[in-house]
Short mmCIF file of C-alpha atoms in Angstrom, two decimals:
data_model
loop_
_atom_site.label_atom_id
_atom_site.label_comp_id
_atom_site.label_asym_id
_atom_site.label_seq_id
_atom_site.Cartn_x
_atom_site.Cartn_y
_atom_site.Cartn_z
CA MET A 420 98.93 69.37 79.23
CA SER A 421 100.28 71.60 76.48
CA GLY A 422 98.82 75.12 75.25
CA VAL A 423 95.61 76.33 75.92
CA SER A 424 93.80 73.55 73.75
CA PRO A 425 94.53 70.12 74.84
CA THR A 426 94.53 67.34 72.12
CA ASN A 427 92.07 64.40 72.90
CA SER A 428 95.23 62.18 73.40
CA GLU A 429 96.18 64.81 76.15
CA LEU A 430 92.83 64.45 78.04
CA ALA A 431 92.75 60.73 77.50
CA ALA A 432 96.00 60.36 78.62
CA ALA A 433 95.09 62.45 82.17
CA LEU A 434 92.03 60.66 82.50
CA ASP A 435 94.29 57.26 82.36
CA GLU A 436 96.32 58.23 84.74
CA TYR A 437 93.58 59.45 87.18
CA ALA A 438 91.79 56.03 86.94
CA ALA A 439 95.07 54.00 87.72
CA LEU A 440 95.97 56.36 90.72
CA LEU A 441 92.35 55.97 91.80
CA GLU A 442 92.81 52.48 91.80
CA LEU A 443 95.94 52.39 94.03
CA ALA A 444 93.99 55.09 96.21
CA ASP A 445 91.14 52.20 96.73
CA ALA A 446 88.44 54.31 95.11
CA SER A 447 85.51 52.46 94.19
CA ALA A 448 86.09 50.13 91.14
CA TYR A 449 82.83 51.87 89.27
CA ALA A 450 84.80 55.24 89.17
CA THR A 451 87.96 53.61 87.58
CA ARG A 452 86.11 51.67 84.99
CA ALA A 453 84.21 54.99 84.42
CA TYR A 454 87.42 57.04 83.67
CA ARG A 455 88.96 54.47 81.63
CA ARG A 456 86.22 54.05 79.64
CA ALA A 457 86.03 57.95 79.04
CA ALA A 458 89.66 57.83 78.42
CA ASP A 459 88.95 55.18 75.67
CA LEU A 460 86.17 57.29 74.20
CA ILE A 461 87.86 60.49 74.02
CA ARG A 462 90.85 58.92 72.39
CA THR A 463 88.83 57.52 69.74
CA THR A 464 86.57 60.60 69.15
CA PRO A 465 87.03 62.65 65.55
CA ALA A 466 86.06 65.97 66.94
CA SER A 467 88.06 68.12 69.14
CA VAL A 468 86.83 67.04 72.74
CA ALA A 469 88.34 70.58 74.19
CA ASP A 470 86.18 72.36 71.84
CA LEU A 471 82.92 70.03 72.78
CA VAL A 472 84.08 70.93 76.63
CA ARG A 473 84.23 74.96 75.97
CA ASP A 474 80.66 74.74 74.09
CA GLY A 475 79.02 72.83 76.69
CA ARG A 476 78.16 69.54 74.41
CA VAL A 477 80.51 67.34 75.77
CA ARG A 478 77.81 65.15 77.42
CA SER A 479 76.76 64.54 73.99
CA LEU A 480 79.40 61.84 74.00
CA ARG A 481 77.92 58.32 75.43
CA GLY A 482 79.52 57.63 79.02
CA ILE A 483 80.56 61.31 79.80
CA GLY A 484 78.42 62.29 83.04
CA SER A 485 78.58 65.13 85.06
CA GLY A 486 81.27 64.34 87.09
CA ILE A 487 84.07 63.38 84.19
CA GLU A 488 82.63 66.49 82.41
CA GLY A 489 83.79 68.62 85.48
CA ARG A 490 87.23 67.09 85.35
CA LEU A 491 87.47 67.68 81.67
CA ARG A 492 86.27 71.43 81.95
CA GLU A 493 89.18 71.87 84.95
CA LEU A 494 91.88 70.13 82.30
CA VAL A 495 90.75 72.59 79.40
CA GLU A 496 90.43 75.68 81.34
CA THR A 497 93.50 75.36 83.65
CA GLY A 498 95.82 72.67 81.86
CA ARG A 499 95.90 70.83 85.05
CA LEU A 500 93.57 68.70 87.47
CA ALA A 501 94.17 69.43 91.04
CA GLU A 502 92.95 65.87 92.39
CA LEU A 503 95.12 64.07 90.03
CA GLU A 504 97.88 66.38 91.27
CA GLU A 505 96.81 65.44 94.72
CA LEU A 506 96.69 61.84 94.17
CA ARG A 507 100.33 62.05 92.61
CA GLU A 508 101.62 63.31 96.11
CA SER A 509 99.59 60.83 98.00
CA VAL A 510 100.14 57.65 95.89
CA SER A 511 103.88 56.81 94.06
CA PRO A 512 103.16 56.18 90.78
CA GLU A 513 106.55 55.10 90.25
CA LEU A 514 106.63 52.35 93.11
CA ALA A 515 103.18 51.23 91.63
CA ALA A 516 104.60 50.88 88.13
CA PHE A 517 107.94 49.19 89.21
CA GLY A 518 105.63 46.58 91.24
CA ARG A 519 103.28 45.78 88.27
CA MET A 520 106.35 45.33 85.85
CA HIS A 521 108.03 42.86 88.11
CA GLY A 522 104.65 40.55 88.82
CA PHE A 523 103.44 42.31 92.01
CA ALA A 524 100.27 44.13 92.76
CA ALA A 525 100.55 47.87 92.33
CA LYS A 526 98.81 48.52 95.81
CA ARG A 527 101.39 45.81 97.49
CA PHE A 528 104.20 48.52 96.54
CA VAL A 529 102.78 51.49 97.16
CA ASP A 530 101.60 50.30 100.66
CA ILE A 531 105.41 49.13 101.27
CA GLY A 532 106.35 52.42 100.04
CA ALA A 533 104.01 54.45 102.69
CA ALA A 534 105.30 52.23 105.26
CA LEU A 535 109.07 52.81 104.69
CA ASP A 536 108.22 57.03 103.83
CA VAL A 537 109.64 56.17 100.38
CA ARG A 538 108.27 57.34 97.08
CA THR A 539 110.70 56.09 94.53
CA VAL A 540 112.33 53.12 93.44
CA ALA A 541 115.83 54.55 94.40
CA GLU A 542 114.69 55.47 97.64
CA LEU A 543 113.06 51.61 98.15
CA ARG A 544 116.45 50.29 97.04
CA SER A 545 118.33 52.16 99.72
CA ALA A 546 115.50 51.06 102.35
CA ALA A 547 116.00 47.39 101.34
CA ALA A 548 119.69 47.59 101.44
CA ASP A 549 119.51 48.68 105.09
CA GLY A 550 117.10 45.88 105.85
CA ARG A 551 113.90 47.84 106.68
CA LEU A 552 111.89 45.73 104.40
CA ARG A 553 111.70 43.27 107.55
CA ASP A 554 109.94 46.00 109.28
CA VAL A 555 106.82 46.18 106.96
CA ARG A 556 103.91 44.16 108.00
CA GLY A 557 103.20 41.26 105.91
CA VAL A 558 106.71 41.27 104.31
CA GLY A 559 108.13 37.76 104.94
CA ALA A 560 111.45 36.22 104.12
CA GLU A 561 110.19 35.15 100.77
CA THR A 562 108.59 38.61 99.72
CA GLU A 563 111.60 40.22 100.85
CA ALA A 564 113.62 38.03 98.32
CA ARG A 565 111.70 38.64 95.53
CA ILE A 566 111.69 42.35 95.93
CA LEU A 567 115.38 42.41 96.59
CA ALA A 568 115.93 40.48 93.20
CA ALA A 569 113.74 42.93 91.31
CA LEU A 570 115.46 45.69 92.58
CA ALA A 571 118.75 44.19 91.78
CA SER A 572 117.57 43.86 88.05
CA PRO A 573 115.40 46.58 86.90
CA GLU A 574 114.54 44.76 83.69
CA PRO A 575 112.05 41.83 84.60
CA GLU A 576 112.74 38.48 83.14
CA ARG A 577 109.55 38.44 81.15
CA ARG A 578 107.59 41.71 80.57
CA ARG A 579 103.80 41.89 80.69
CA GLU A 580 101.83 41.11 78.02
CA LEU A 581 99.31 43.51 76.50
CA MET A 582 96.67 43.62 74.10
CA LEU A 583 97.93 45.28 70.90
CA SER A 584 95.23 47.71 70.97
CA ASP A 585 96.75 48.96 74.23
CA ALA A 586 100.27 49.22 73.27
CA ARG A 587 99.55 50.59 69.95
CA ALA A 588 97.58 53.48 71.31
CA LEU A 589 100.16 53.94 73.90
CA SER A 590 103.05 53.67 71.46
CA GLU A 591 101.53 56.16 69.15
CA ARG A 592 100.72 58.78 71.97
CA ILE A 593 104.36 58.79 72.61
CA ALA A 594 105.34 58.70 69.21
CA GLY A 595 103.18 61.67 68.39
CA ALA A 596 104.14 63.66 71.36
CA LEU A 597 108.11 63.12 70.35
CA GLY A 598 107.45 63.54 66.33
CA GLY A 599 109.01 59.95 65.91
CA ALA A 600 107.91 56.74 64.74
CA VAL A 601 106.21 53.64 66.67
CA ALA A 602 108.60 50.81 66.67
CA GLY A 603 109.19 47.36 68.27
CA ASP A 604 106.46 44.63 68.45
CA PRO A 605 103.48 47.22 67.94
CA ARG A 606 104.86 48.60 64.74
CA ARG A 607 104.78 44.64 63.48
CA TRP A 608 101.13 44.56 64.79
CA HIS A 609 102.41 41.46 67.04
CA GLU A 610 98.94 39.68 68.64
CA THR A 611 100.79 39.95 71.98
CA PRO A 612 103.31 42.74 72.10
CA MET A 613 106.10 42.35 74.94
CA ARG A 614 108.56 45.03 73.60
CA LEU A 615 107.53 48.61 73.00
CA ALA A 616 109.85 50.82 71.25
CA VAL A 617 109.45 54.41 69.67
CA ALA A 618 111.97 55.70 67.41
CA VAL A 619 113.12 59.36 67.05
CA ALA A 620 115.37 61.28 64.50
CA SER A 621 117.25 63.66 66.28
CA GLU A 622 120.62 65.49 66.42
CA ALA A 623 120.10 66.41 70.07
CA PRO A 624 119.78 62.91 71.65
CA GLU A 625 119.83 64.36 75.07
CA GLU A 626 117.13 66.75 74.46
CA ALA A 627 115.11 64.07 72.79
CA ARG A 628 115.62 61.89 76.11
CA ALA A 629 114.61 65.04 78.28
CA ARG A 630 111.32 65.27 76.48
CA PHE A 631 110.57 61.48 76.74
CA ALA A 632 111.33 61.46 80.41
CA ALA A 633 108.83 64.51 80.87
CA LEU A 634 105.91 62.77 78.99
CA PRO A 635 102.86 62.08 81.19
CA GLU A 636 102.83 58.69 80.14
CA ILE A 637 106.56 58.03 81.67
CA VAL A 638 106.39 57.94 85.54
CA ALA A 639 109.95 56.75 85.81
CA MET A 640 113.14 56.01 83.95
CA LEU A 641 114.77 52.78 84.32
CA GLY A 642 117.96 54.09 82.41
CA ALA A 643 118.96 56.46 79.79
CA ASP A 644 116.74 54.95 77.04
CA LEU A 645 114.11 53.08 78.94
CA GLY A 646 110.86 54.52 80.55
CA MET A 647 107.89 52.84 82.47
CA THR A 648 104.21 53.80 82.50
CA VAL A 649 102.19 53.90 85.87
CA ASP A 650 100.78 50.21 84.70
CA GLY A 651 104.59 48.90 84.72
CA VAL A 652 105.07 48.68 81.05
CA PRO A 653 108.58 49.52 79.88
CA VAL A 654 108.94 51.61 76.65
CA GLU A 655 112.26 51.91 74.91
CA LEU A 656 113.34 55.14 73.35
CA VAL A 657 115.63 54.80 70.32
CA VAL A 658 117.35 58.00 69.23
CA ALA A 659 119.27 58.54 65.87
CA PRO A 660 120.89 60.99 63.84
CA THR A 661 118.60 61.74 60.82
CA GLY A 662 121.10 60.34 58.30
CA ARG A 663 121.03 56.92 60.34
CA PHE A 664 117.14 56.87 61.27
CA GLY A 665 116.20 54.27 58.82
CA THR A 666 118.77 51.77 59.98
CA ALA A 667 117.74 52.53 63.54
CA LEU A 668 113.92 51.96 62.46
CA VAL A 669 114.85 48.61 60.51
CA ARG A 670 116.52 47.40 63.86
CA ALA A 671 114.28 48.58 66.25
CA THR A 672 111.26 47.06 64.29
CA GLY A 673 112.13 43.62 63.25
CA SER A 674 112.42 40.56 65.47
CA ALA A 675 115.78 39.88 66.66
CA GLU A 676 115.90 36.84 64.78
CA TYR A 677 114.72 38.79 61.44
CA VAL A 678 117.30 41.47 62.03
CA ALA A 679 120.12 39.23 62.28
CA SER A 680 119.27 37.30 59.37
CA ILE A 681 119.85 40.57 57.44
CA GLY A 682 123.29 40.96 58.32
CA PRO A 683 125.31 44.10 59.05
CA LEU A 684 122.67 47.21 58.54
CA PRO A 685 124.19 50.05 56.30
CA GLU A 686 123.55 53.65 57.54
CA ALA A 687 120.60 55.20 55.63
CA ALA A 688 118.16 57.90 56.35
CA ASP A 689 115.19 55.79 55.60
CA GLU A 690 114.13 51.88 55.41
CA ALA A 691 113.51 51.85 51.97
CA ALA A 692 117.30 52.89 51.22
CA VAL A 693 118.43 50.20 53.90
CA TYR A 694 116.75 47.32 51.87
CA ARG A 695 118.08 48.78 48.62
CA ALA A 696 121.68 48.87 49.94
CA VAL A 697 121.19 45.02 51.04
CA GLY A 698 119.85 43.85 47.87
CA LEU A 699 116.64 42.87 49.30
CA GLU A 700 113.04 44.08 48.40
CA TYR A 701 111.22 46.58 51.05
CA LEU A 702 109.20 44.12 53.59
CA PRO A 703 106.11 45.80 55.28
CA PRO A 704 106.86 45.59 59.33
CA GLU A 705 104.10 42.91 59.82
CA LEU A 706 105.98 40.50 57.88
CA ARG A 707 109.52 41.26 59.60
CA GLU A 708 108.92 38.34 62.11
CA VAL A 709 110.91 35.62 60.78
CA PRO A 710 114.08 35.58 58.26
CA GLY A 711 112.89 35.03 54.64
CA GLY A 712 109.50 36.77 54.42
CA ARG A 713 108.22 37.97 51.30
CA ALA A 714 104.93 39.92 50.45
CA PRO A 715 102.52 39.23 47.87
CA ASP A 716 102.12 41.80 45.18
CA ASP A 717 98.53 42.63 46.47
CA LEU A 718 98.98 42.08 50.18
CA LEU A 719 95.95 43.54 51.69
CA GLU A 720 95.42 47.00 52.96
CA GLU A 721 92.87 48.73 55.20
CA ASP A 722 91.13 50.45 52.22
CA ALA A 723 90.48 47.35 50.11
CA ILE A 724 87.73 46.41 52.68
CA ARG A 725 84.45 46.92 51.40
CA GLY A 726 82.26 45.87 54.26
CA ASP A 727 82.15 44.69 57.53
CA LEU A 728 80.53 40.79 58.23
CA HIS A 729 80.55 40.56 61.85
CA CYS A 730 78.89 43.41 63.68
CA HIS A 731 76.47 43.36 66.72
CA SER A 732 73.40 45.73 67.59
CA THR A 733 71.07 46.38 70.61
CA TRP A 734 68.92 43.53 69.34
CA SER A 735 71.86 41.56 71.14
CA ASP A 736 74.58 42.74 73.25
CA GLY A 737 75.43 45.69 71.02
CA ARG A 738 75.29 49.63 72.04
CA ALA A 739 73.94 50.95 69.01
CA ALA A 740 70.85 50.47 66.77
CA VAL A 741 70.87 48.83 63.44
CA ARG A 742 70.36 52.48 61.55
CA GLU A 743 73.40 53.99 63.76
CA MET A 744 75.65 51.13 62.87
CA ALA A 745 74.77 51.46 59.28
CA GLU A 746 75.33 55.01 59.14
CA ALA A 747 78.67 54.75 60.52
CA ALA A 748 79.51 52.16 58.40
CA LEU A 749 78.72 54.38 55.48
CA ALA A 750 80.82 57.14 56.79
CA ARG A 751 83.70 55.12 56.77
CA GLY A 752 83.11 54.38 53.00
CA TYR A 753 81.75 50.61 53.57
CA GLU A 754 79.40 49.34 51.01
CA TYR A 755 77.63 46.97 53.34
CA LEU A 756 77.56 45.97 56.73
CA ALA A 757 76.17 42.42 58.33
CA ILE A 758 74.50 42.65 61.60
CA CYS A 759 75.41 39.59 63.21
CA ASP A 760 73.68 39.46 66.62
CA HIS A 761 73.74 36.30 68.97
CA THR A 762 71.33 33.81 69.36
CA THR A 763 70.01 32.35 72.50
CA GLY A 764 72.34 29.47 72.76
CA VAL A 765 75.05 31.95 73.97
CA ARG A 766 73.48 32.52 77.35
CA VAL A 767 75.55 34.96 78.77
CA VAL A 768 73.84 37.95 76.94
CA GLN A 769 70.57 38.51 75.19
CA GLY A 770 70.02 36.57 72.14
CA LEU A 771 67.61 36.32 69.10
CA ASP A 772 65.54 33.18 68.72
CA ALA A 773 63.77 32.70 65.12
CA ASP A 774 60.93 35.22 66.08
CA GLY A 775 63.31 37.89 67.01
CA VAL A 776 65.36 37.32 63.79
CA ARG A 777 62.48 37.95 61.64
CA ARG A 778 61.42 40.83 63.83
CA GLN A 779 64.75 42.42 63.12
CA ALA A 780 64.27 41.95 59.62
CA ALA A 781 62.00 44.54 59.28
CA GLU A 782 64.10 47.07 60.88
CA ILE A 783 66.80 46.35 58.39
CA ALA A 784 64.48 46.62 55.68
CA GLU A 785 63.38 50.22 56.43
CA VAL A 786 67.27 51.05 56.68
CA ASN A 787 67.98 49.66 53.44
CA ALA A 788 65.03 51.57 52.22
CA GLU A 789 66.69 54.88 53.31
CA LEU A 790 70.51 54.24 52.91
CA ALA A 791 70.44 52.45 49.49
CA PRO A 792 72.60 51.65 47.69
CA PHE A 793 74.35 50.84 50.97
CA ARG A 794 73.24 47.64 52.12
CA VAL A 795 72.61 46.33 55.83
CA LEU A 796 73.05 42.14 55.42
CA ARG A 797 70.51 40.13 57.51
CA GLY A 798 73.23 38.02 59.55
CA ILE A 799 73.38 36.29 62.59
CA GLU A 800 76.38 35.08 64.80
CA CYS A 801 74.75 31.57 65.31
CA ASP A 802 75.64 29.53 68.36
CA ILE A 803 77.32 25.83 67.63
CA LEU A 804 75.18 23.49 70.02
CA PRO A 805 76.71 20.59 71.90
CA ASP A 806 75.65 18.17 69.09
CA GLY A 807 77.30 20.23 66.38
CA SER A 808 73.84 21.74 65.22
CA LEU A 809 73.09 25.40 64.70
CA ASP A 810 70.96 27.15 67.19
CA LEU A 811 68.31 28.49 64.77
CA PRO A 812 65.93 26.46 62.43
CA ASP A 813 67.11 25.70 58.95
CA GLU A 814 64.16 27.52 57.41
CA VAL A 815 65.38 30.84 59.42
CA LEU A 816 68.98 30.15 58.59
CA ALA A 817 68.18 29.86 54.84
CA GLU A 818 66.46 33.49 54.80
CA LEU A 819 69.64 35.30 55.99
CA ASP A 820 72.11 36.94 53.81
CA TRP A 821 75.40 35.94 56.26
CA VAL A 822 75.68 33.28 58.95
CA GLN A 823 78.72 33.31 61.31
CA ILE A 824 78.92 30.19 63.30
CA SER A 825 80.38 30.41 66.64
CA LEU A 826 81.45 28.30 69.39
CA HIS A 827 81.23 30.02 72.87
CA ALA A 828 80.39 27.22 75.59
CA GLY A 829 82.43 24.27 75.70
CA GLN A 830 85.73 25.53 74.79
CA ARG A 831 87.44 23.44 77.33
CA ALA A 832 86.22 20.24 75.48
CA ARG A 833 88.99 17.59 74.32
CA ARG A 834 90.29 17.84 70.96
CA LYS A 835 88.46 15.31 69.26
CA GLU A 836 84.85 16.26 70.62
CA LEU A 837 85.42 19.79 69.91
CA THR A 838 86.60 19.40 66.42
CA ALA A 839 83.78 16.86 65.46
CA ARG A 840 81.32 19.45 66.83
CA VAL A 841 82.99 22.47 65.06
CA THR A 842 83.52 20.67 61.59
CA HIS A 843 79.90 19.33 61.69
CA ALA A 844 78.63 22.80 62.04
CA MET A 845 81.00 23.95 59.22
CA ARG A 846 79.11 21.60 57.03
CA HIS A 847 75.69 23.14 57.44
CA PRO A 848 74.71 24.78 54.12
CA ALA A 849 73.94 28.05 55.73
CA ALA A 850 77.37 28.56 57.31
CA ARG A 851 79.20 31.39 55.72
CA CYS A 852 82.24 31.78 58.25
CA LEU A 853 83.34 30.32 61.41
CA SER A 854 83.98 33.15 63.72
CA HIS A 855 87.05 33.41 66.17
CA PRO A 856 88.13 29.75 65.40
CA THR A 857 90.68 29.05 68.21
CA GLY A 858 88.54 31.00 70.80
CA ARG A 859 91.53 32.59 72.68
CA ILE A 860 91.45 35.63 74.86
CA VAL A 861 94.32 37.00 74.86
CA GLY A 862 95.98 37.08 78.36
CA HIS A 863 92.99 35.16 79.93
CA ARG A 864 92.24 31.89 77.77
CA PRO A 865 94.70 30.16 75.56
CA GLU A 866 93.54 28.61 72.09
CA ASN A 867 91.45 25.50 72.51
CA ALA A 868 91.96 22.19 71.49
CA LEU A 869 90.70 22.55 67.89
CA ASP A 870 92.37 20.44 65.30
CA LEU A 871 93.09 23.48 63.30
CA GLU A 872 94.33 21.61 60.24
CA GLN A 873 90.99 19.48 60.02
CA ALA A 874 89.04 22.70 60.39
CA ILE A 875 90.93 24.13 57.50
CA GLU A 876 90.35 20.96 55.43
CA THR A 877 86.64 21.38 56.15
CA ALA A 878 86.70 24.76 55.15
CA LEU A 879 88.08 24.02 51.74
CA GLU A 880 85.62 21.20 51.36
CA THR A 881 82.45 23.53 52.20
CA GLY A 882 83.81 26.90 51.34
CA CYS A 883 82.77 28.26 54.71
CA ALA A 884 85.58 30.95 55.30
CA LEU A 885 87.61 31.17 58.44
CA GLU A 886 87.51 34.88 60.34
CA VAL A 887 90.26 37.18 61.17
CA ASN A 888 88.26 38.62 64.45
CA GLY A 889 89.70 42.13 64.95
CA LEU A 890 88.35 42.30 68.48
CA PRO A 891 91.52 43.13 70.43
CA SER A 892 90.72 40.56 73.27
CA ARG A 893 90.51 37.94 70.29
CA LEU A 894 92.61 38.68 67.23
CA ASP A 895 91.64 35.12 66.24
CA LEU A 896 92.88 33.61 63.67
CA SER A 897 96.28 34.76 64.33
CA GLY A 898 98.83 35.57 61.98
CA ALA A 899 100.44 32.36 61.83
CA HIS A 900 96.98 30.47 61.67
CA VAL A 901 96.03 32.86 58.54
CA ARG A 902 99.42 31.82 56.74
CA GLU A 903 98.12 28.22 57.53
CA ALA A 904 94.82 28.66 55.83
CA LEU A 905 95.76 30.63 53.01
CA ALA A 906 98.65 28.09 52.21
CA ALA A 907 95.91 25.38 52.10
CA GLY A 908 93.82 27.55 49.67
CA VAL A 909 91.22 28.76 52.22
CA GLU A 910 89.52 32.33 52.30
CA VAL A 911 89.29 34.43 55.17
CA VAL A 912 87.06 37.14 56.28
CA CYS A 913 88.42 40.22 58.21
CA SER A 914 85.68 41.33 60.64
CA SER A 915 85.34 44.13 63.76
CA ASP A 916 83.13 42.10 66.06
CA SER A 917 82.16 45.35 66.76
CA HIS A 918 79.62 45.74 69.37
CA SER A 919 79.39 49.82 69.30
CA LEU A 920 80.04 52.39 67.00
CA ALA A 921 83.85 52.90 68.15
CA GLY A 922 84.09 49.15 67.82
CA LEU A 923 84.14 49.42 64.12
CA ASP A 924 87.92 50.55 64.24
CA ASN A 925 88.69 47.13 65.18
CA MET A 926 89.04 46.32 61.70
CA ARG A 927 92.48 47.86 61.28
CA TYR A 928 93.76 45.08 63.77
CA ALA A 929 91.77 42.32 61.63
CA VAL A 930 93.54 43.47 58.61
CA HIS A 931 96.92 43.93 60.18
CA VAL A 932 96.44 40.52 61.62
CA ALA A 933 95.77 38.98 58.08
CA ARG A 934 98.86 41.20 56.77
CA ARG A 935 100.94 39.23 59.47
CA GLY A 936 99.81 36.06 57.78
CA GLY A 937 100.66 37.66 54.16
CA ALA A 938 96.99 37.68 53.14
CA PRO A 939 96.65 39.02 49.65
CA ARG A 940 93.56 41.08 49.07
CA SER A 941 92.28 38.34 46.88
CA ALA A 942 91.85 35.82 49.70
CA VAL A 943 90.14 38.36 51.84
CA MET A 944 86.27 37.63 51.04
CA ASN A 945 84.96 41.15 52.21
CA THR A 946 87.31 43.16 49.69
CA ARG A 947 84.46 42.10 47.32
CA PRO A 948 81.34 43.92 46.15
CA VAL A 949 78.08 42.73 47.94
CA ASP A 950 76.74 40.95 44.82
CA GLU A 951 79.86 39.06 44.11
CA LEU A 952 80.43 38.40 47.73
CA LEU A 953 76.94 36.78 48.23
CA ALA A 954 77.02 34.95 44.67
CA ARG A 955 80.31 33.33 45.78
CA GLY A 956 78.72 32.01 48.93
CA VAL A 957 75.70 30.16 47.58
CA ARG A 958 76.48 26.77 48.76
CA ALA A 959 74.56 23.42 47.44
CA GLN A 960 72.43 21.46 49.99
CA ARG A 961 74.74 18.23 51.05
#
């Protein structure tokens, strides 16, 4: 913990590590989740949390109770957390991380370490070489063989798949602490990053490596330039002299295929100079996935977004009221915000029926009267029913400004059935945008069987846009699918699918995923003023 006033990032990192070690020490799942949520909240809080702690106001942050407040006060006042240090002594984060990295349960490796009285990977390797693994209860021949293979090759065959939001946050913290730059998959905003890297310009590489190894995020070094987090995530350190930093950053950012396609890279201090030297136009990191990429002249930027068209409130499963969401959107410089709460068909959460939609309209009207010219759009995330109809009466849907249609149940349906159901719903005159079209949940559920080509054709026919959903667990459409949609002439919408005030930050992921698909500003509907947006959406009855 640096200095007398720890940063939000430092406080969040300490709580993240505390939560990880609590989990390994068999603490309650509730406590572990609470500390992880607090870390996420602190990381995204604009104000200095250390100042809030000193002023006795930190509990004004939603989710910070007395227990977490006490630990934050200890961190702020002493620069340390005694319980965290005790956990580090009783639980080996290095063994836990190594186990996770190689596909083992972290607790399993911690228990093996305790049984053998070892705390580091080096000590475990020595014990294994002496045949002591066989003495550990529950370690049979097969498990022993797997552990020996992992110990013989510190680099796993397949690294853990992370959510982009986690990979970006981790990479940004490390890069910020070292005065470096995010590289690897997170710099390209890859939807399922595997290779994490941070690039640092330094004339003293050993000093940079020492600072990297000493970071709280790095619990063990697998080599001179490869660290490992407590969650078993490998992070590569790329160190280059200032005069060659641009070259190193190009190499550490692009996919292997893309970098190879450029040919030998000249030495240069910045990336722009590298591109000039090889006779190529500078290419934004998001487009350095495959050879031959080009950026449109008006490639979408975050500040081009005028409003968020998919947000939830306390009327369904959101954590903030309509007014709170509107004020937060206004503070971000948005001109409009669509409140799109769920309908009853989603079942797993509270949803709105026709009466609820009309009662919500009164609240939206009050907010609009107070915040004009900012505008809250009356919207809905309307479930697609099994027969392809929508989960509200037509006369209610006709009253709304913005209708997102969504498939929640039935993701495992066969291709023909699922495609017919979705495309039928897209043809409804009220349908403005198809939410998270492929239904994937990163790391948990693959894309559904929807015939995306047919959905794109239907979108072109009807004017129903396709969503680039910025919820970190979705990122749907993907960059590759955005490219397909744009090539066919279909418009997209970048949305946060926010269920909280902090969730509005998800827009950055939607924008960068759209950029991976080469989306120009002109192809993204919510870069337009609200009147133009709504006028373009008027659809004739079919």
